[in-house]
Short mmCIF file of C-alpha atoms in Angstrom, two decimals:
data_model
loop_
_atom_site.label_atom_id
_atom_site.label_comp_id
_atom_site.label_asym_id
_atom_site.label_seq_id
_atom_site.Cartn_x
_atom_site.Cartn_y
_atom_site.Cartn_z
CA MET A 1 39.98 65.94 -16.84
CA VAL A 2 39.82 63.49 -19.70
CA VAL A 3 43.02 61.52 -19.04
CA LYS A 4 43.69 59.72 -15.76
CA THR A 5 46.80 57.77 -16.82
CA ARG A 6 50.09 59.39 -15.83
CA VAL A 7 52.21 60.47 -18.78
CA LYS A 8 55.41 62.48 -19.08
CA ILE A 9 55.37 65.91 -20.73
CA VAL A 10 58.37 68.16 -21.24
CA VAL A 11 57.27 71.79 -20.92
CA ASP A 12 59.21 74.82 -22.13
CA HIS A 13 60.38 76.94 -19.19
CA ARG A 14 58.54 79.98 -20.60
CA GLU A 15 55.26 78.17 -19.83
CA ALA A 16 56.17 77.82 -16.13
CA ASN A 17 53.47 80.27 -14.98
CA SER A 18 50.79 79.05 -17.36
CA PRO A 19 47.45 77.87 -15.94
CA VAL A 20 47.72 75.01 -18.44
CA LEU A 21 50.80 73.75 -16.61
CA GLU A 22 48.93 73.75 -13.29
CA GLU A 23 46.24 71.53 -14.83
CA LEU A 24 48.82 69.23 -16.43
CA ARG A 25 50.67 68.73 -13.11
CA LYS A 26 47.58 66.96 -11.71
CA TYR A 27 47.84 64.10 -14.20
CA ALA A 28 51.30 64.14 -15.75
CA GLU A 29 54.93 63.98 -14.76
CA ILE A 30 56.28 67.37 -15.82
CA GLU A 31 59.84 68.26 -16.76
CA LEU A 32 60.65 71.92 -17.38
CA ALA A 33 63.28 72.47 -20.07
CA ASN A 34 64.53 74.98 -22.59
CA LEU A 35 62.88 73.70 -25.77
CA ASP A 36 64.18 74.91 -29.14
CA ALA A 37 60.69 74.62 -30.65
CA GLY A 38 57.23 74.14 -29.23
CA ASP A 39 55.88 74.53 -25.73
CA TYR A 40 54.77 70.99 -24.87
CA LEU A 41 56.80 67.96 -25.96
CA VAL A 42 54.54 64.91 -25.58
CA SER A 43 56.60 62.27 -27.41
CA SER A 44 59.84 62.04 -29.34
CA ARG A 45 57.93 62.95 -32.51
CA CYS A 46 55.20 65.34 -31.30
CA SER A 47 55.59 68.91 -30.04
CA ILE A 48 52.75 71.36 -29.45
CA GLU A 49 53.12 75.12 -29.90
CA ARG A 50 50.45 76.81 -27.75
CA LYS A 51 49.35 80.34 -28.56
CA SER A 52 46.71 82.46 -26.91
CA CYS A 53 44.57 84.32 -29.45
CA GLU A 54 46.41 87.53 -28.56
CA ASP A 55 49.87 85.97 -28.87
CA PHE A 56 48.88 84.32 -32.16
CA ALA A 57 47.98 87.72 -33.64
CA LYS A 58 51.09 89.41 -32.22
CA SER A 59 53.35 86.64 -33.55
CA ILE A 60 51.91 87.17 -37.04
CA VAL A 61 52.67 90.89 -36.84
CA ASP A 62 56.23 90.56 -35.51
CA GLY A 63 57.11 87.59 -37.75
CA ARG A 64 57.74 85.07 -34.97
CA LEU A 65 54.97 82.71 -36.03
CA PHE A 66 56.49 81.46 -39.26
CA SER A 67 60.01 81.08 -37.86
CA GLN A 68 58.55 79.08 -34.95
CA LEU A 69 56.57 76.87 -37.33
CA LYS A 70 59.68 76.31 -39.47
CA LYS A 71 61.63 75.12 -36.40
CA LEU A 72 58.79 72.82 -35.36
CA VAL A 73 58.76 71.16 -38.78
CA GLU A 74 62.55 70.79 -38.79
CA LEU A 75 62.65 69.06 -35.40
CA TYR A 76 59.45 67.03 -35.12
CA GLU A 77 57.54 64.59 -37.28
CA LEU A 78 54.21 65.66 -35.77
CA PRO A 79 54.17 69.35 -34.85
CA ILE A 80 50.84 70.84 -33.72
CA LEU A 81 49.77 74.47 -33.46
CA LEU A 82 47.21 75.00 -30.71
CA ILE A 83 45.34 78.31 -30.52
CA GLU A 84 43.60 78.93 -27.19
CA GLY A 85 40.83 81.41 -26.51
CA THR A 86 37.65 82.83 -27.99
CA ASP A 87 38.71 86.26 -29.25
CA LEU A 88 40.79 85.21 -32.26
CA TYR A 89 39.75 88.15 -34.44
CA ALA A 90 40.09 90.89 -31.78
CA ILE A 91 43.47 92.27 -32.88
CA LEU A 92 43.91 91.57 -36.59
CA PRO A 93 41.49 91.40 -39.49
CA ARG A 94 39.85 88.04 -40.02
CA GLU A 95 41.63 87.65 -43.39
CA ALA A 96 45.07 87.92 -41.75
CA ILE A 97 44.22 85.29 -39.13
CA ILE A 98 42.69 82.91 -41.68
CA GLY A 99 45.69 83.44 -43.98
CA ALA A 100 48.16 82.56 -41.22
CA ILE A 101 46.20 79.43 -40.27
CA ALA A 102 46.02 78.42 -43.95
CA ALA A 103 49.80 78.88 -44.25
CA ALA A 104 50.40 76.71 -41.17
CA VAL A 105 48.27 73.92 -42.62
CA SER A 106 49.14 74.21 -46.31
CA ASP A 107 52.72 75.49 -46.40
CA PHE A 108 54.09 73.92 -43.20
CA ARG A 109 51.78 70.85 -43.03
CA ILE A 110 51.04 71.61 -39.37
CA PRO A 111 47.60 70.76 -38.00
CA VAL A 112 45.92 73.66 -36.20
CA VAL A 113 43.70 72.96 -33.20
CA ARG A 114 41.48 75.44 -31.35
CA THR A 115 40.55 75.30 -27.68
CA LYS A 116 38.47 77.74 -25.66
CA THR A 117 39.99 77.50 -22.17
CA HIS A 118 43.22 76.50 -20.44
CA THR A 119 41.40 73.47 -18.99
CA GLU A 120 40.37 72.32 -22.45
CA THR A 121 43.95 72.90 -23.64
CA ALA A 122 45.34 70.75 -20.81
CA ASP A 123 42.78 68.01 -21.54
CA LEU A 124 43.80 67.94 -25.20
CA ILE A 125 47.55 67.93 -24.46
CA LEU A 126 47.06 65.05 -22.01
CA ALA A 127 44.96 63.09 -24.50
CA ILE A 128 47.58 63.54 -27.23
CA ALA A 129 50.39 62.59 -24.81
CA LYS A 130 48.52 59.45 -23.77
CA ARG A 131 48.01 58.37 -27.39
CA GLU A 132 51.58 59.20 -28.38
CA GLN A 133 53.16 57.43 -25.42
CA GLY A 134 50.71 54.53 -25.52
CA GLU A 135 51.50 53.64 -29.13
CA HIS A 136 55.04 52.54 -28.17
CA ARG A 137 56.40 55.75 -29.59
CA GLY A 138 58.21 56.40 -26.36
CA LEU A 139 58.59 59.21 -23.90
CA PRO A 140 59.43 62.75 -24.98
CA ARG A 141 63.03 63.27 -26.04
CA ILE A 142 64.39 66.74 -26.54
CA ARG A 143 66.08 67.11 -29.92
CA VAL A 144 68.08 70.05 -31.11
CA LYS A 145 69.10 70.66 -34.69
CA PRO A 146 72.89 70.72 -34.59
CA LYS A 147 75.23 72.11 -37.22
CA PHE A 148 76.41 69.21 -39.36
CA ARG A 149 79.89 68.91 -40.84
CA ASP A 150 79.12 66.18 -43.37
CA LEU A 151 76.51 63.73 -44.67
CA SER A 152 77.41 61.01 -42.15
CA GLU A 153 76.54 63.33 -39.25
CA ILE A 154 73.17 64.12 -40.83
CA GLN A 155 72.49 60.39 -41.26
CA GLU A 156 73.48 59.68 -37.66
CA PHE A 157 71.20 62.47 -36.37
CA LEU A 158 68.23 61.14 -38.37
CA LEU A 159 68.76 57.54 -37.26
CA ALA A 160 69.16 58.58 -33.61
CA GLY A 161 65.71 60.16 -33.82
CA LEU A 162 64.03 56.81 -34.44
CA PRO A 163 62.41 55.04 -31.47
CA GLY A 164 64.78 52.62 -29.74
CA ILE A 165 67.89 54.02 -31.42
CA ASP A 166 70.35 56.52 -30.00
CA ARG A 167 73.91 57.59 -30.74
CA LYS A 168 75.58 55.10 -28.40
#
């Protein structure tokens, strides 16, 4: 493992049986939660959506990918798409995969990172969490996008998302 410093990571409950989670538990304080977007929340501004190569391809076909990316961008300043595995082109044509990655980067402004194994994925998530939490950006805070009634509620929501500021 790359990171030895204990950090806190909020993990979506759908990742509860992931081998990545088992690796993360060795070096991080883990909180399972129902996240609206992303699978691994490593700071108040950074959420990571992890996809296996197979799930990445399937989410392109069924349309989930772009709705998930849209939610990530709406809720987090630094969303990351992580694609894990070595068989990226096994299900869909190369052009479809490359097109979806290009859309994530160009249209959604989301960096795309590739890892080969669940251990490498855990190492990367821990390294990002350490940097995010070590830069005084704070621990992960779950944010949901509420329905706003007026401009003042939007302003309050945005200000409450800044480090050191909440609604109280």
